[in-house]
CSV table of C-alpha atoms in Angstrom, one decimal:
chain,number,residue,atom,x,y,z
A,204,GLU,CA,-157.1,4.2,-89.6
A,205,ALA,CA,-154.8,4.9,-86.7
A,206,SER,CA,-151.9,3.1,-88.2
A,207,VAL,CA,-152.5,4.9,-91.8
A,208,VAL,CA,-152.6,8.1,-90.0
A,209,ALA,CA,-149.2,7.6,-87.9
A,210,ILE,CA,-147.5,6.4,-91.0
A,211,GLY,CA,-148.6,9.2,-93.2
A,212,ARG,CA,-147.4,11.6,-90.5
A,213,CYS,CA,-143.9,9.9,-90.3
A,214,ALA,CA,-143.8,9.9,-93.9
A,215,VAL,CA,-144.3,13.6,-94.2
A,216,VAL,CA,-141.7,14.2,-91.6
A,217,VAL,CA,-138.9,12.0,-93.3
A,218,VAL,CA,-139.8,13.3,-97.0
A,219,VAL,CA,-139.7,17.0,-95.7
A,220,LEU,CA,-136.3,16.3,-93.9
A,221,VAL,CA,-134.7,14.6,-96.5
A,222,CYS,CA,-135.8,16.3,-99.7
A,223,PRO,CA,-133.4,19.3,-99.1
A,224,LEU,CA,-130.4,16.7,-98.6
A,225,SER,CA,-131.6,15.2,-102.1
A,226,TRP,CA,-131.1,18.1,-103.9
A,227,PRO,CA,-127.3,17.6,-104.6
A,228,ILE,CA,-127.9,14.2,-105.7
A,229,LEU,CA,-130.8,15.2,-108.1
A,230,ARG,CA,-128.5,17.8,-109.7
A,231,GLN,CA,-125.6,15.5,-110.3
A,232,GLY,CA,-128.5,13.1,-112.0
A,233,ARG,CA,-127.3,10.4,-109.8
A,234,PHE,CA,-130.8,9.5,-108.2
A,235,SER,CA,-131.4,6.4,-110.7
A,236,ALA,CA,-128.0,5.3,-110.4
A,237,LEU,CA,-127.9,5.2,-106.4
A,238,CYS,CA,-131.5,3.6,-106.5
A,239,PHE,CA,-130.2,0.9,-109.1
A,240,ASP,CA,-126.9,0.3,-106.8
A,241,ALA,CA,-129.1,0.0,-103.7
A,242,LEU,CA,-131.7,-2.4,-105.1
A,243,HIS,CA,-128.9,-4.6,-106.6
A,244,ALA,CA,-126.5,-4.1,-103.4
A,245,ARG,CA,-123.3,-3.4,-105.3
A,246,PRO,CA,-120.9,-3.6,-102.3
A,247,GLU,CA,-118.4,-1.5,-104.1
A,248,LYS,CA,-120.6,1.4,-103.9
A,249,PHE,CA,-121.5,1.3,-100.4
A,250,SER,CA,-118.2,-0.1,-98.9
A,251,LEU,CA,-116.6,2.0,-95.9
A,252,PRO,CA,-113.0,2.7,-95.7
A,253,LEU,CA,-111.7,0.5,-92.8
A,254,HIS,CA,-109.2,2.6,-91.1
A,255,ALA,CA,-108.8,4.5,-88.0
A,256,SER,CA,-109.8,8.0,-89.6
A,257,SER,CA,-112.9,6.5,-91.7
A,258,ALA,CA,-115.5,8.9,-89.9
A,259,GLN,CA,-113.2,12.1,-90.5
A,260,HIS,CA,-112.6,10.9,-94.1
A,261,LEU,CA,-116.2,10.2,-95.0
A,262,HIS,CA,-117.0,13.6,-93.4
A,263,ARG,CA,-114.5,15.5,-95.6
A,264,ARG,CA,-115.5,13.6,-98.7
A,265,HIS,CA,-119.4,14.2,-98.5
A,266,HIS,CA,-118.7,17.8,-97.5
A,267,ARG,CA,-116.7,18.5,-100.5
A,268,ARG,CA,-119.0,16.6,-102.7
A,269,LEU,CA,-122.1,18.7,-101.4
A,270,THR,CA,-120.2,22.0,-101.4
A,271,SER,CA,-119.2,21.6,-105.0
A,272,ALA,CA,-122.6,20.6,-106.1
A,273,LEU,CA,-124.5,23.6,-104.5
A,274,ALA,CA,-121.6,25.9,-106.2
A,275,ARG,CA,-122.0,24.5,-109.6
A,276,ASP,CA,-125.8,24.5,-110.1
A,277,SER,CA,-128.5,26.5,-108.3
A,278,SER,CA,-131.0,25.8,-111.0
A,279,PRO,CA,-134.2,23.6,-110.2
A,280,PRO,CA,-133.0,20.0,-110.5
A,281,PRO,CA,-133.5,17.6,-113.7
A,282,LEU,CA,-135.9,14.7,-113.4
A,283,PRO,CA,-133.9,11.4,-112.7
A,284,GLN,CA,-132.8,9.6,-115.7
A,285,GLY,CA,-133.8,5.9,-116.3
A,286,PRO,CA,-137.1,3.8,-115.7
A,287,LEU,CA,-135.8,3.0,-112.3
A,288,GLY,CA,-135.1,6.7,-111.1
A,289,ARG,CA,-138.6,7.7,-112.4
A,290,ARG,CA,-140.1,5.0,-110.5
A,291,CYS,CA,-138.4,6.0,-107.4
A,292,LEU,CA,-139.0,9.8,-107.6
A,293,LEU,CA,-142.7,8.8,-108.5
A,294,ALA,CA,-142.9,6.5,-105.4
A,295,SER,CA,-141.4,9.3,-103.0
A,296,GLN,CA,-144.1,11.8,-104.3
A,297,ALA,CA,-146.7,9.0,-103.8
A,298,VAL,CA,-145.5,8.5,-100.1
A,299,LEU,CA,-145.5,12.1,-99.7
A,300,GLY,CA,-149.0,12.6,-101.2
A,301,VAL,CA,-150.5,9.9,-99.0
A,302,GLY,CA,-148.8,11.2,-95.9
A,303,LEU,CA,-150.3,14.7,-96.7
A,304,ALA,CA,-153.6,13.2,-97.2
A,305,ALA,CA,-153.8,11.1,-94.1
A,306,SER,CA,-152.4,13.9,-92.0
A,307,LEU,CA,-155.0,16.5,-93.3
A,308,GLY,CA,-157.8,14.2,-93.3
A,309,ASP,CA,-157.0,13.5,-89.6
A,310,ALA,CA,-156.6,16.9,-88.8
A,311,GLY,CA,-160.0,17.7,-90.6
A,312,ASN,CA,-161.8,14.9,-88.3
A,313,ALA,CA,-159.9,16.1,-85.4
A,314,ALA,CA,-161.1,19.8,-86.0
A,315,ARG,CA,-164.6,18.7,-86.6
A,316,ALA,CA,-164.5,16.7,-83.2
A,317,ALA,CA,-163.2,19.8,-81.5
A,318,ALA,CA,-165.8,22.0,-83.0
A,319,LEU,CA,-168.5,19.7,-81.7
A,320,ARG,CA,-167.1,19.5,-78.2
A,321,GLY,CA,-165.3,23.1,-78.1
A,322,ASP,CA,-161.9,21.4,-77.6
A,323,GLY,CA,-160.3,23.5,-80.1
A,324,GLY,CA,-158.9,27.2,-79.8
A,325,GLY,CA,-162.5,28.5,-78.6
A,326,GLY,CA,-161.7,28.2,-75.1
A,327,GLY,CA,-164.0,25.4,-74.5
A,328,VAL,CA,-167.3,27.5,-75.3
A,329,GLY,CA,-168.7,24.5,-77.4
A,330,ALA,CA,-168.0,22.0,-74.7
A,331,ALA,CA,-169.5,24.4,-72.3
A,332,VAL,CA,-172.9,24.7,-74.4
A,333,VAL,CA,-173.0,20.8,-75.0
A,334,ASP,CA,-172.2,20.0,-71.3
A,335,GLY,CA,-174.7,22.8,-70.3
A,336,LEU,CA,-177.5,21.5,-72.3
A,337,GLN,CA,-177.0,17.8,-71.2
A,338,ALA,CA,-176.9,18.8,-67.5
A,339,VAL,CA,-180.4,19.8,-67.3
A,340,GLY,CA,-181.6,16.6,-69.1
A,341,PRO,CA,-181.7,13.9,-66.6
A,342,VAL,CA,-185.6,13.8,-65.2
A,343,ASP,CA,-183.9,13.8,-61.5
A,344,VAL,CA,-182.1,16.9,-61.9
A,345,ALA,CA,-184.2,19.7,-63.9
A,346,GLU,CA,-188.2,20.2,-63.3
A,347,PHE,CA,-188.2,22.1,-66.5
A,348,PRO,CA,-184.9,22.0,-68.3
A,349,ILE,CA,-186.2,24.7,-71.1
A,350,TRP,CA,-186.5,27.2,-68.1
A,351,GLU,CA,-183.5,26.0,-66.3
A,352,SER,CA,-181.2,25.8,-69.3
A,353,GLU,CA,-178.6,28.7,-69.4
A,354,ALA,CA,-177.6,28.4,-73.1
A,355,ASP,CA,-178.3,31.3,-75.1
A,356,SER,CA,-178.9,31.7,-78.9
A,357,GLY,CA,-175.8,33.0,-79.6
A,358,ALA,CA,-173.7,30.1,-78.0
A,359,VAL,CA,-176.0,27.7,-79.7
A,360,GLN,CA,-175.5,29.2,-83.1
A,361,GLN,CA,-172.0,29.2,-82.8
A,362,LEU,CA,-171.9,25.7,-81.8
A,363,ILE,CA,-173.9,24.7,-84.9
A,364,ARG,CA,-171.4,26.7,-87.3
A,365,ASP,CA,-168.6,25.2,-85.8
A,366,ALA,CA,-169.9,21.6,-86.1
A,367,GLY,CA,-170.4,22.2,-90.0
A,368,PRO,CA,-172.9,20.3,-92.3
A,369,GLU,CA,-170.9,17.0,-91.3
A,370,GLY,CA,-172.2,17.7,-87.6
A,371,ALA,CA,-175.8,17.2,-89.0
A,372,VAL,CA,-175.7,13.9,-90.8
A,373,LEU,CA,-178.6,11.8,-89.2
A,374,GLY,CA,-176.7,8.6,-89.1
A,375,THR,CA,-178.6,5.2,-89.1
A,376,PRO,CA,-182.2,5.9,-88.1
A,377,ALA,CA,-183.2,2.5,-86.6
A,378,ALA,CA,-179.7,2.5,-84.8
A,379,ASP,CA,-179.1,6.2,-83.8
A,380,TRP,CA,-182.5,7.5,-83.1
A,381,PRO,CA,-184.6,5.4,-80.9
A,382,GLY,CA,-184.6,6.4,-77.1
A,383,LEU,CA,-186.3,9.0,-75.0
A,384,TRP,CA,-185.3,12.4,-75.9
A,385,ARG,CA,-186.0,15.4,-73.5
A,386,VAL,CA,-186.3,18.9,-75.0
A,387,VAL,CA,-183.6,21.2,-73.1
A,388,TYR,CA,-183.7,24.4,-75.1
A,389,ALA,CA,-186.5,26.0,-76.9
A,390,PRO,CA,-187.0,29.7,-76.7
A,391,HIS,CA,-190.3,29.8,-78.2
A,392,ILE,CA,-191.7,27.4,-75.9
A,393,ARG,CA,-190.2,29.3,-72.9
A,394,THR,CA,-192.1,32.6,-74.5
A,395,LEU,CA,-195.5,30.7,-75.0
A,396,GLY,CA,-195.3,29.6,-71.4
A,397,SER,CA,-194.8,33.1,-70.2
A,398,LEU,CA,-197.7,34.1,-71.9
A,399,ALA,CA,-199.9,31.1,-70.9
A,400,LEU,CA,-198.8,31.4,-67.2
A,401,SER,CA,-197.6,27.6,-67.5
A,402,LYS,CA,-194.4,25.7,-67.9
A,403,PHE,CA,-193.9,22.8,-70.0
A,404,ASP,CA,-191.7,19.5,-70.3
A,405,VAL,CA,-191.3,18.3,-73.5
A,406,TYR,CA,-190.4,14.4,-74.4
A,407,TYR,CA,-190.2,12.5,-77.5
A,408,ASP,CA,-189.9,8.6,-77.2
A,409,ILE,CA,-188.7,7.3,-80.6
A,410,PHE,CA,-188.7,3.4,-80.9
A,411,SER,CA,-188.8,0.7,-83.8
A,412,VAL,CA,-191.9,-1.2,-84.7
A,413,THR,CA,-192.3,-4.6,-86.0
A,414,GLY,CA,-191.7,-4.6,-90.0
A,415,GLY,CA,-189.4,-1.5,-90.1
A,416,GLY,CA,-189.7,2.0,-89.7
A,417,LEU,CA,-189.7,4.3,-86.6
A,418,ARG,CA,-192.8,5.5,-84.3
A,419,VAL,CA,-192.6,8.4,-82.0
A,420,ARG,CA,-194.7,9.5,-78.9
A,421,SER,CA,-194.6,12.9,-77.6
A,422,PHE,CA,-195.3,13.8,-74.0
A,423,VAL,CA,-195.9,17.3,-72.9
A,424,ARG,CA,-196.1,18.0,-69.1
A,425,PHE,CA,-197.8,21.3,-68.4
A,426,GLU,CA,-198.3,23.2,-65.1
A,427,GLY,CA,-199.8,26.4,-64.0
A,428,PRO,CA,-201.5,27.9,-61.2
A,429,ALA,CA,-204.7,25.8,-61.4
A,430,TRP,CA,-203.9,23.4,-63.9
A,431,ALA,CA,-201.8,20.4,-64.7
A,432,GLY,CA,-201.5,17.3,-67.0
A,433,TRP,CA,-200.1,15.9,-70.1
A,434,LEU,CA,-200.6,16.5,-73.8
A,435,SER,CA,-199.4,13.6,-75.8
A,436,ALA,CA,-199.5,12.4,-79.4
A,437,ALA,CA,-198.2,9.6,-81.3
A,438,GLY,CA,-197.4,8.6,-85.0
A,439,ARG,CA,-194.2,8.0,-87.2
A,440,VAL,CA,-191.3,9.8,-87.7
A,441,ARG,CA,-188.7,9.5,-90.7
A,442,GLU,CA,-186.1,11.3,-92.9
A,443,VAL,CA,-187.4,12.9,-96.0
A,444,GLU,CA,-186.4,14.2,-99.2
A,445,PRO,CA,-185.2,16.8,-100.5
A,446,PRO,CA,-183.6,18.3,-97.3
A,447,LEU,CA,-184.8,21.6,-96.2
A,448,GLU,CA,-183.0,24.8,-96.6
A,449,VAL,CA,-182.0,26.7,-93.6
A,450,PRO,CA,-181.0,30.2,-94.1
A,451,GLY,CA,-177.4,30.7,-93.1
A,452,PHE,CA,-176.6,26.9,-93.2
A,453,GLY,CA,-177.8,25.7,-96.5
A,454,PRO,CA,-179.6,22.4,-97.0
A,455,ARG,CA,-179.8,20.0,-93.8
A,456,PRO,CA,-181.1,16.5,-93.3
A,457,THR,CA,-184.6,16.9,-92.6
A,458,SER,CA,-187.0,14.7,-90.5
A,459,GLU,CA,-190.8,14.8,-90.7
A,460,ILE,CA,-193.1,13.8,-87.9
A,461,ASP,CA,-196.5,12.6,-88.8
A,462,PHE,CA,-198.9,12.6,-85.7
A,463,THR,CA,-202.4,10.6,-85.9
A,464,ASP,CA,-203.2,10.1,-82.3
A,465,PHE,CA,-203.9,12.6,-79.6
A,466,TRP,CA,-205.1,12.4,-76.2
A,467,VAL,CA,-205.0,14.4,-72.8
A,468,ASP,CA,-204.5,13.3,-69.1
A,469,LEU,CA,-205.4,16.0,-66.4
A,470,ASP,CA,-203.8,15.8,-63.0
A,471,LYS,CA,-202.2,12.5,-63.7
A,472,SER,CA,-198.4,11.9,-62.5
A,473,GLN,CA,-197.7,9.9,-65.5
A,474,PRO,CA,-199.0,10.1,-69.1
A,475,ARG,CA,-200.6,7.1,-70.6
A,476,THR,CA,-198.3,5.6,-73.4
A,477,MET,CA,-201.3,5.1,-75.8
A,478,PRO,CA,-204.7,6.3,-76.1
A,479,ASP,CA,-207.9,4.4,-75.8
A,480,GLU,CA,-211.6,4.5,-77.4
A,481,ALA,CA,-212.4,7.5,-74.9
A,482,ASP,CA,-209.9,9.7,-76.6
A,483,ASP,CA,-211.5,8.9,-80.3
A,484,VAL,CA,-213.6,12.2,-80.2
A,485,LEU,CA,-210.3,14.1,-79.1
A,486,ARG,CA,-208.3,12.5,-82.1
A,487,ARG,CA,-210.9,13.5,-84.7
A,488,ILE,CA,-211.1,17.2,-83.2
A,489,ALA,CA,-207.4,17.5,-83.3
A,490,ALA,CA,-206.3,15.8,-86.3
A,491,PRO,CA,-207.5,18.5,-88.7
A,492,PHE,CA,-205.2,21.2,-86.9
A,493,PHE,CA,-202.1,19.0,-87.2
A,494,ILE,CA,-200.2,20.6,-90.6
A,495,LYS,CA,-197.9,18.0,-91.9
A,496,GLU,CA,-196.2,20.7,-93.7
A,497,ILE,CA,-194.9,22.5,-90.8
A,498,SER,CA,-193.9,19.1,-89.2
A,499,ARG,CA,-190.7,18.9,-91.0
A,500,PHE,CA,-187.4,19.7,-88.9
A,501,PRO,CA,-184.2,20.4,-90.7
A,502,THR,CA,-181.2,19.0,-88.4
A,503,LEU,CA,-178.7,21.6,-87.3
A,504,LEU,CA,-176.4,19.0,-85.1
A,505,PHE,CA,-177.1,15.4,-84.3
A,506,ASP,CA,-174.5,13.6,-82.2
A,507,PRO,CA,-175.9,10.3,-81.5
A,508,ARG,CA,-172.6,9.1,-79.3
A,509,HIS,CA,-173.3,11.9,-77.0
A,510,GLY,CA,-177.0,11.9,-77.2
A,511,LEU,CA,-177.8,15.5,-78.5
A,512,THR,CA,-179.6,17.1,-81.3
A,513,ILE,CA,-180.3,20.6,-82.2
A,514,PHE,CA,-183.0,21.0,-84.9
A,515,ARG,CA,-184.9,24.1,-86.6
A,516,PHE,CA,-188.6,24.9,-86.1
A,517,PRO,CA,-189.1,26.5,-89.5
A,518,PRO,CA,-192.3,28.4,-88.6
A,519,LEU,CA,-190.5,30.5,-86.2
A,520,GLY,CA,-187.0,30.0,-87.4
A,521,VAL,CA,-186.0,29.1,-83.9
A,522,GLU,CA,-183.7,26.2,-82.9
A,523,ILE,CA,-184.9,23.2,-80.4
A,524,ALA,CA,-182.3,21.2,-78.7
A,525,ALA,CA,-182.8,17.7,-77.1
A,526,SER,CA,-180.8,15.3,-75.0
A,527,ARG,CA,-181.2,11.5,-74.9
A,528,ILE,CA,-182.0,10.8,-71.3
A,529,GLY,CA,-182.7,6.9,-71.6
A,530,PRO,CA,-183.8,4.2,-73.9
A,531,SER,CA,-187.0,4.0,-75.3
A,532,GLY,CA,-190.0,3.3,-72.7
A,533,SER,CA,-188.1,5.2,-70.0
A,534,ALA,CA,-190.3,7.0,-67.2
A,535,VAL,CA,-190.6,10.9,-67.7
A,536,ARG,CA,-190.8,13.3,-64.8
A,537,PRO,CA,-194.1,13.1,-62.8
A,538,LEU,CA,-196.1,15.9,-62.1
A,539,ASN,CA,-195.3,17.9,-59.1
A,540,ARG,CA,-198.5,17.8,-57.5
């Protein structure tokens, strides 16, 4: 791909530089003749005078021809005559088209990458947002990243707009989704925590299962003045069709989480990875309150290489950002007590 882009760029430069010099030749209708002579290597057409003043002679001769051709006719040049001439002209146009397409395509890809990382003309704002979100992800850095993240809604919205629809493609789920994801931006959870006098730390552990498909485990650490523990759930996650419409952004790829198991661990340092029989009563109580229709999340940005995703929570119209902090099964941050 890099070679094609380089060839394309060179072709654009060469054609742009050569075309103005080719106007006199085209006006004289000699395009096909020159191509024919060059292909058949007629020596008399390309031999140089072998005397001391050959350079001056060639310079004067070509200067006279160029000046005479420009003075005689300023109208658009005729098409080259003959089949060989037409083929040469079409070939030059094809080279120009391929060069422009390769250069523009490369520029578009670079622009999208720059928009995601903020490397373009925006002063690195996008890069600052991405780096800021990822900086509070590691479990040994932030206690409650939703509270410690300095990203604001305006910057997150701009990052999404700059990335465009191409930045939301969900890739290959089995290869790109698995891992331990930690929520690093969720304004509605922060508001809920202030009302409940608690702080929340949210994780999604996505992993493949035998026979295909993906499963997800959710761990929510909560800590308040007199209470602490884990709220956990498990189920499947998948991409669904049709994509949901996001106001201001259009249709975006949509994932669905279908939780079927629920359990709670109070005052425990780490959550259990799966429920047991004692949690069956809680599962039966919680299951009716899980509404599948509001568990579909349109993706606004998905960058598997850097491990960052931003999706919309439709019921409240807010964005949630999560950073991948390790492979599936990685340890979450323990309780502080």
